[in-house]
mmCIF file of C-alpha atoms in Angstrom:
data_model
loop_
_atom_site.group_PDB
_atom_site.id
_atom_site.type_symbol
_atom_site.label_atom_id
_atom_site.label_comp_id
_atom_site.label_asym_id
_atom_site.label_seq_id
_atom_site.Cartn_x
_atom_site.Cartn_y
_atom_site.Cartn_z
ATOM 1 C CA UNK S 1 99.974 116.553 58.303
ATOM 2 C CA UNK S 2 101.920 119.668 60.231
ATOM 3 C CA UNK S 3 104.210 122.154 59.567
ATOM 4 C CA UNK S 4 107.442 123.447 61.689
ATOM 5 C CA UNK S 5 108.151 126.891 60.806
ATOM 6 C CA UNK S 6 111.166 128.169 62.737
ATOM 7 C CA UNK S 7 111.703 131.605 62.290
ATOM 8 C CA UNK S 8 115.117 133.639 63.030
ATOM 9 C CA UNK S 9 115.173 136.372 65.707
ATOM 10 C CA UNK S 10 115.806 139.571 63.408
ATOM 11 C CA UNK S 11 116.427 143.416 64.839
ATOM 12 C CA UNK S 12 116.071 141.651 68.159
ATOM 13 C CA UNK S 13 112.617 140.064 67.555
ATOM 14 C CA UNK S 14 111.068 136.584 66.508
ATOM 15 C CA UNK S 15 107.989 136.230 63.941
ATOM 16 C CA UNK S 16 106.232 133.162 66.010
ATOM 17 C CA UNK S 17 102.678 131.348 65.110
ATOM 18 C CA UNK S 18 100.792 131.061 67.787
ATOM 19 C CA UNK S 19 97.285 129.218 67.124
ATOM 20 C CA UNK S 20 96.990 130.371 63.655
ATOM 21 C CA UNK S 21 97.651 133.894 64.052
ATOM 22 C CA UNK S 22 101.390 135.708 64.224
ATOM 23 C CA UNK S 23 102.943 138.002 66.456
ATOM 24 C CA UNK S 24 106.554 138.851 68.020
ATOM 25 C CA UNK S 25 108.255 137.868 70.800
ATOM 26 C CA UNK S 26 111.678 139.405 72.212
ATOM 27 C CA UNK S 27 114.928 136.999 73.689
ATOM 28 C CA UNK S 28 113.096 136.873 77.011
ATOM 29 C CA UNK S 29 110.187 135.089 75.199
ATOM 30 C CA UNK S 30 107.774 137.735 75.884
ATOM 31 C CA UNK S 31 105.094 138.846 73.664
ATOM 32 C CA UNK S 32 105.816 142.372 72.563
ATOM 33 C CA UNK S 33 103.836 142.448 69.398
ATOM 34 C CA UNK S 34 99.750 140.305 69.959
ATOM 35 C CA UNK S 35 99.169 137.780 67.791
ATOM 36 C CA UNK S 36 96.989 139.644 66.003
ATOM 37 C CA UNK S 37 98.342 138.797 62.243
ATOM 38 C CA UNK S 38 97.371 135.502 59.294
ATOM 39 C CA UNK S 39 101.297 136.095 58.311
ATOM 40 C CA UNK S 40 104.245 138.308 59.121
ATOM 41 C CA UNK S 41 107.194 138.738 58.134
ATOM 42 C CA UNK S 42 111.189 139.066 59.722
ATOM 43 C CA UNK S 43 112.005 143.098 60.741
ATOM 44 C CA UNK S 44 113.715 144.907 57.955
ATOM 45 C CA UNK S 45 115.231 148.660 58.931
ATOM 46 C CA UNK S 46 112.591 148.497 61.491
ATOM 47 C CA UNK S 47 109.585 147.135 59.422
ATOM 48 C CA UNK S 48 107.651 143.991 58.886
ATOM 49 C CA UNK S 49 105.483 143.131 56.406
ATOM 50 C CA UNK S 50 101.905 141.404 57.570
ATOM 51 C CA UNK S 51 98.423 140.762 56.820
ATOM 52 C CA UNK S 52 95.177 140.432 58.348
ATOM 53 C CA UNK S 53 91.869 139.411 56.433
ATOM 54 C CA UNK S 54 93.037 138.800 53.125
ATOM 55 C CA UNK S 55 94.950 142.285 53.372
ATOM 56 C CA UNK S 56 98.186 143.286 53.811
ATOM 57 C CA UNK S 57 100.439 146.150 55.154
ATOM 58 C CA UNK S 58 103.495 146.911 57.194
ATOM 59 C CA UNK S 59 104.514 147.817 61.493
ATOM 60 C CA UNK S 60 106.907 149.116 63.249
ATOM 61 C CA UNK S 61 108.780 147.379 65.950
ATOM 62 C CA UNK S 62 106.074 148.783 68.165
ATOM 63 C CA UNK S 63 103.381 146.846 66.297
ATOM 64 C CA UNK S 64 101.751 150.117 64.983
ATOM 65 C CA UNK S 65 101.324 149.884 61.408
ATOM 66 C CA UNK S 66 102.981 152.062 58.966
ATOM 67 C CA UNK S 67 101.511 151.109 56.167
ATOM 68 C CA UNK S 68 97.641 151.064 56.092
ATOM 69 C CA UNK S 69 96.128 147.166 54.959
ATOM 70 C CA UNK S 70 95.304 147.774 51.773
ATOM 71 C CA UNK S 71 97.515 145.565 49.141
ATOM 72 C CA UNK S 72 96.389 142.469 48.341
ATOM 73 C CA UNK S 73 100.203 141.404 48.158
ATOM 74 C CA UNK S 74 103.236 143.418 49.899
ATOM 75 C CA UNK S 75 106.667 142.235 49.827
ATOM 76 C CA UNK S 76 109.594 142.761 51.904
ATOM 77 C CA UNK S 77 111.466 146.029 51.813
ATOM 78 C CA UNK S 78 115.210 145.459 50.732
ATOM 79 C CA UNK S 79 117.128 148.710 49.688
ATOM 80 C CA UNK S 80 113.454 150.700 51.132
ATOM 81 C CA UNK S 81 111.696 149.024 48.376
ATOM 82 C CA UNK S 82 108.641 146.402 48.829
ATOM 83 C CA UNK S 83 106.702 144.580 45.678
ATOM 84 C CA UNK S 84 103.174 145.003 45.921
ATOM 85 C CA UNK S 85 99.651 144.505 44.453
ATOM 86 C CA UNK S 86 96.251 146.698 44.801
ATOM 87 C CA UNK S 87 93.721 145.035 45.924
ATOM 88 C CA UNK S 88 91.741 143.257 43.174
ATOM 89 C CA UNK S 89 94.792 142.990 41.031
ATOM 90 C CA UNK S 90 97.718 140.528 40.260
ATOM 91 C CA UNK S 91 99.843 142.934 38.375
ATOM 92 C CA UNK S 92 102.731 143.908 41.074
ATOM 93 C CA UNK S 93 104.786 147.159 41.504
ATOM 94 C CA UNK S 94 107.014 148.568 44.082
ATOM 95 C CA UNK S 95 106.405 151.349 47.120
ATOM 96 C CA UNK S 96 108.222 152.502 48.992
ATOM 97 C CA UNK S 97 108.463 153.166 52.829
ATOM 98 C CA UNK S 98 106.726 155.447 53.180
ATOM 99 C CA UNK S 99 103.596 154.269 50.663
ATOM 100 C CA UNK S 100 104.533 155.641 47.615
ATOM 101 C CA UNK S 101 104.173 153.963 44.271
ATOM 102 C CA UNK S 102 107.736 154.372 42.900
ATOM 103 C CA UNK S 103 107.069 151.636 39.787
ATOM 104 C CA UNK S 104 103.664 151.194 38.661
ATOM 105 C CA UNK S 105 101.875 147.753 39.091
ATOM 106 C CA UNK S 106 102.360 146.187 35.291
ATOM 107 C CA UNK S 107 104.279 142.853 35.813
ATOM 108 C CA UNK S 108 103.231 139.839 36.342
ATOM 109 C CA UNK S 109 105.920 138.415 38.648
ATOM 110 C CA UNK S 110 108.668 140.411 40.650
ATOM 111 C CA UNK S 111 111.557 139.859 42.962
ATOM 112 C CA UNK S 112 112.936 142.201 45.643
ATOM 113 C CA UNK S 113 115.642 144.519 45.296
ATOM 114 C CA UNK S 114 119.598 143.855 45.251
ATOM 115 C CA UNK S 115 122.478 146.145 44.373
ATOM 116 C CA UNK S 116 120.020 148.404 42.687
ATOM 117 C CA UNK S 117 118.424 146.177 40.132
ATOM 118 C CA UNK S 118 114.819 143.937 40.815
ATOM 119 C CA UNK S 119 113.811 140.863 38.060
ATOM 120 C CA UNK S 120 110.609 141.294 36.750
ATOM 121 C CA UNK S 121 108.529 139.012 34.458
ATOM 122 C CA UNK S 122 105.578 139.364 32.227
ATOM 123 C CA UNK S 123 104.025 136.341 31.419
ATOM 124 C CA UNK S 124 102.607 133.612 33.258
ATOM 125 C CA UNK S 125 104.224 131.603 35.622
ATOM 126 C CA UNK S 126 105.477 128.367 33.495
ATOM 127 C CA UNK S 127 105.608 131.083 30.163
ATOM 128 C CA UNK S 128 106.923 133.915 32.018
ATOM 129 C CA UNK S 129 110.239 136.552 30.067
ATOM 130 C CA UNK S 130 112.209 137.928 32.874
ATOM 131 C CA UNK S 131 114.379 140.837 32.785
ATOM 132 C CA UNK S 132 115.399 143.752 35.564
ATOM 133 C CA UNK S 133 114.188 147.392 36.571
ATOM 134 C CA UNK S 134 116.250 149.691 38.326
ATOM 135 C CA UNK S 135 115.083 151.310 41.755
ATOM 136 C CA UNK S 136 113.364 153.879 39.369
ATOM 137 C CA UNK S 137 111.398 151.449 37.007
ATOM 138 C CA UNK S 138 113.706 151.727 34.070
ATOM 139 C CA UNK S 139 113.816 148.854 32.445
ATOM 140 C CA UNK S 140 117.708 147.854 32.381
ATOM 141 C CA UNK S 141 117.827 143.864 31.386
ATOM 142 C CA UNK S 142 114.548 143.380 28.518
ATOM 143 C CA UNK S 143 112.500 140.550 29.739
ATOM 144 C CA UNK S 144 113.504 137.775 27.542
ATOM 145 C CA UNK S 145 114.878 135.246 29.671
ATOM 146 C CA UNK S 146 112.751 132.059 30.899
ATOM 147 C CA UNK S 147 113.909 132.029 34.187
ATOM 148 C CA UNK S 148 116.289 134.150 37.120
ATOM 149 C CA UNK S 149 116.538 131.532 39.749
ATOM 150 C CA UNK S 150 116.482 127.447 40.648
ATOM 151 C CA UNK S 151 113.611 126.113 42.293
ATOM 152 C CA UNK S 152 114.641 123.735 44.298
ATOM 153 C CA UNK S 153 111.046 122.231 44.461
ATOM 154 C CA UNK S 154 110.182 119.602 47.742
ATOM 155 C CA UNK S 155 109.184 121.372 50.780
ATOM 156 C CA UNK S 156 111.749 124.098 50.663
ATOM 157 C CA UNK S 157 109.994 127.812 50.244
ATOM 158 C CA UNK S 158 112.809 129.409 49.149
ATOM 159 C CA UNK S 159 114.288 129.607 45.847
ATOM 160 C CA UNK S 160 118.125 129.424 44.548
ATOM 161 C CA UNK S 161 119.710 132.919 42.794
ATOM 162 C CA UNK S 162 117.082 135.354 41.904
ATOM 163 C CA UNK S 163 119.516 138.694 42.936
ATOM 164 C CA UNK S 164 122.176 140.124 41.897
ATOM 165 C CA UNK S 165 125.404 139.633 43.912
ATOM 166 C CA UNK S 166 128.900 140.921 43.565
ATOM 167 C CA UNK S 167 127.601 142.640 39.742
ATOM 168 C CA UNK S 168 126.480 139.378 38.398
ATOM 169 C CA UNK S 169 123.126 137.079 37.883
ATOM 170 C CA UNK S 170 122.606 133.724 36.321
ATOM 171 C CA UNK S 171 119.877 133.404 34.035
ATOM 172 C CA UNK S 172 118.674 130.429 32.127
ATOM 173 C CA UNK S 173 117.587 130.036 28.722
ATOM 174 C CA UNK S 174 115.387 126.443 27.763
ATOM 175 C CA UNK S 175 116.338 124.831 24.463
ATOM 176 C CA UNK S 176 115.239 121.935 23.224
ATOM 177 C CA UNK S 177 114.983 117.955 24.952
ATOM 178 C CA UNK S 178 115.537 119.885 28.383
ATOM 179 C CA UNK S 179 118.472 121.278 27.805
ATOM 180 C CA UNK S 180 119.090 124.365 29.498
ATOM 181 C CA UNK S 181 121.788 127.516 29.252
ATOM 182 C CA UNK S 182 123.215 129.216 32.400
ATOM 183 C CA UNK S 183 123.817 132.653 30.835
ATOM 184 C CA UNK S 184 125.629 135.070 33.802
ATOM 185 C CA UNK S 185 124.912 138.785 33.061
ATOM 186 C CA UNK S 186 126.733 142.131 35.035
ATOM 187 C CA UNK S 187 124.116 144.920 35.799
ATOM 188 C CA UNK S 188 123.502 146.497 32.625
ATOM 189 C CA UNK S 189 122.762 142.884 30.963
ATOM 190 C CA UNK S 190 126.095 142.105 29.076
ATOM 191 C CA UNK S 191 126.512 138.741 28.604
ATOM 192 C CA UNK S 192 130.144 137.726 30.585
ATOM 193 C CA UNK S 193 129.816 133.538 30.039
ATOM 194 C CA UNK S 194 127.361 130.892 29.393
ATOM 195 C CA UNK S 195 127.295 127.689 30.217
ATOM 196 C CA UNK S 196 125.187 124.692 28.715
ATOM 197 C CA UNK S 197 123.232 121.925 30.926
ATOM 198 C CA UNK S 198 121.879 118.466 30.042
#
């Protein structure tokens, strides 16, 4: 089997896979940042996320790394926030730029940030409550929900809802003989409608 992975250019630069290793190229096609990475991420404000032997950490647009390799998971920054894991743990929290724990690593599962609010789960991943933290680690939304997004399943990587947008999330609630309820929620986690599925 293979893989195509077309990648976006973002700030003016292209994550591309060359012979199992990533780097960055500009429009012109030419390397600017080696291929010197096992994954990397689009630029963000002027940061990517990578990782190199089993570690990960973040560069600049130079390829100099502002973040030392030393998570065992790092997410993207949105709103200068980025999940992340110590090494020899699962439990995920969030840093920011500059490598600061802002919310201590104690969930099991987290998305990035939008319009101030980040889902969180504890619980394994088919068992797992979801609920929301603020950009301080507040929680806002309890995690009681059983899921925040749609996955789409098949060979797409990405997933459908997961953020808040325009004040509002959907999250689902399984009943019984697969039934499942479509509950949307503003920010602080008032219910506005629901909505039952087959």
């Amino acid at each position: 089997g293979w893989m195509l992975d077309a990648r976006n250019f973002s700030e003016g630069l292209v994550a591309i896979l060359n012979k199992d290793q990533w780097g960055y190229m500009d429009k012109e096609g030419k390397t600017v940042i080696p291929f010197d990475f096992d994954s990397a991420s689009d630029f963000i404000n002027g940061i990517a996320t990578v990782s190199k032997d089993y570690k990960y950490g973040a560069i600049d647009r130079s390829g100099k790394a502002v973040l030392e390799f030393k998570y065992s998971h790092l997410g993207d920054f949105k709103e200068d926030l980025a999940s992340f894991s110590p090494m020899n743990s699962d439990k995920q929290g969030f840093i920011n730029v500059k490598g600061k724990e802002v919310i201590a690593p104690i969930w099991d599962q987290t998305m990035h940030f939008a319009e101030g609010r980040a889902a969180v789960a504890k619980g394994d991943y088919e068992n797992a409550k979801w609920g929301f933290v603020d950009t301080l680690g507040k929680v806002i939304i309890e995690p009681k929900y059983d899921g925040v997004f749609v996955d789409p399943g098949g060979d797409s990587p990405d997933v459908i809802g997961g953020y808040f947008e325009n004040g509002t999330i959907d999250v689902y609630q399984e009943g019984e003989n697969g039934q499942v309820t479509a509950i949307t929620l503003d920010k602080n986690g008032k219910e506005l409608k629901r909505k039952d599925y087959a």
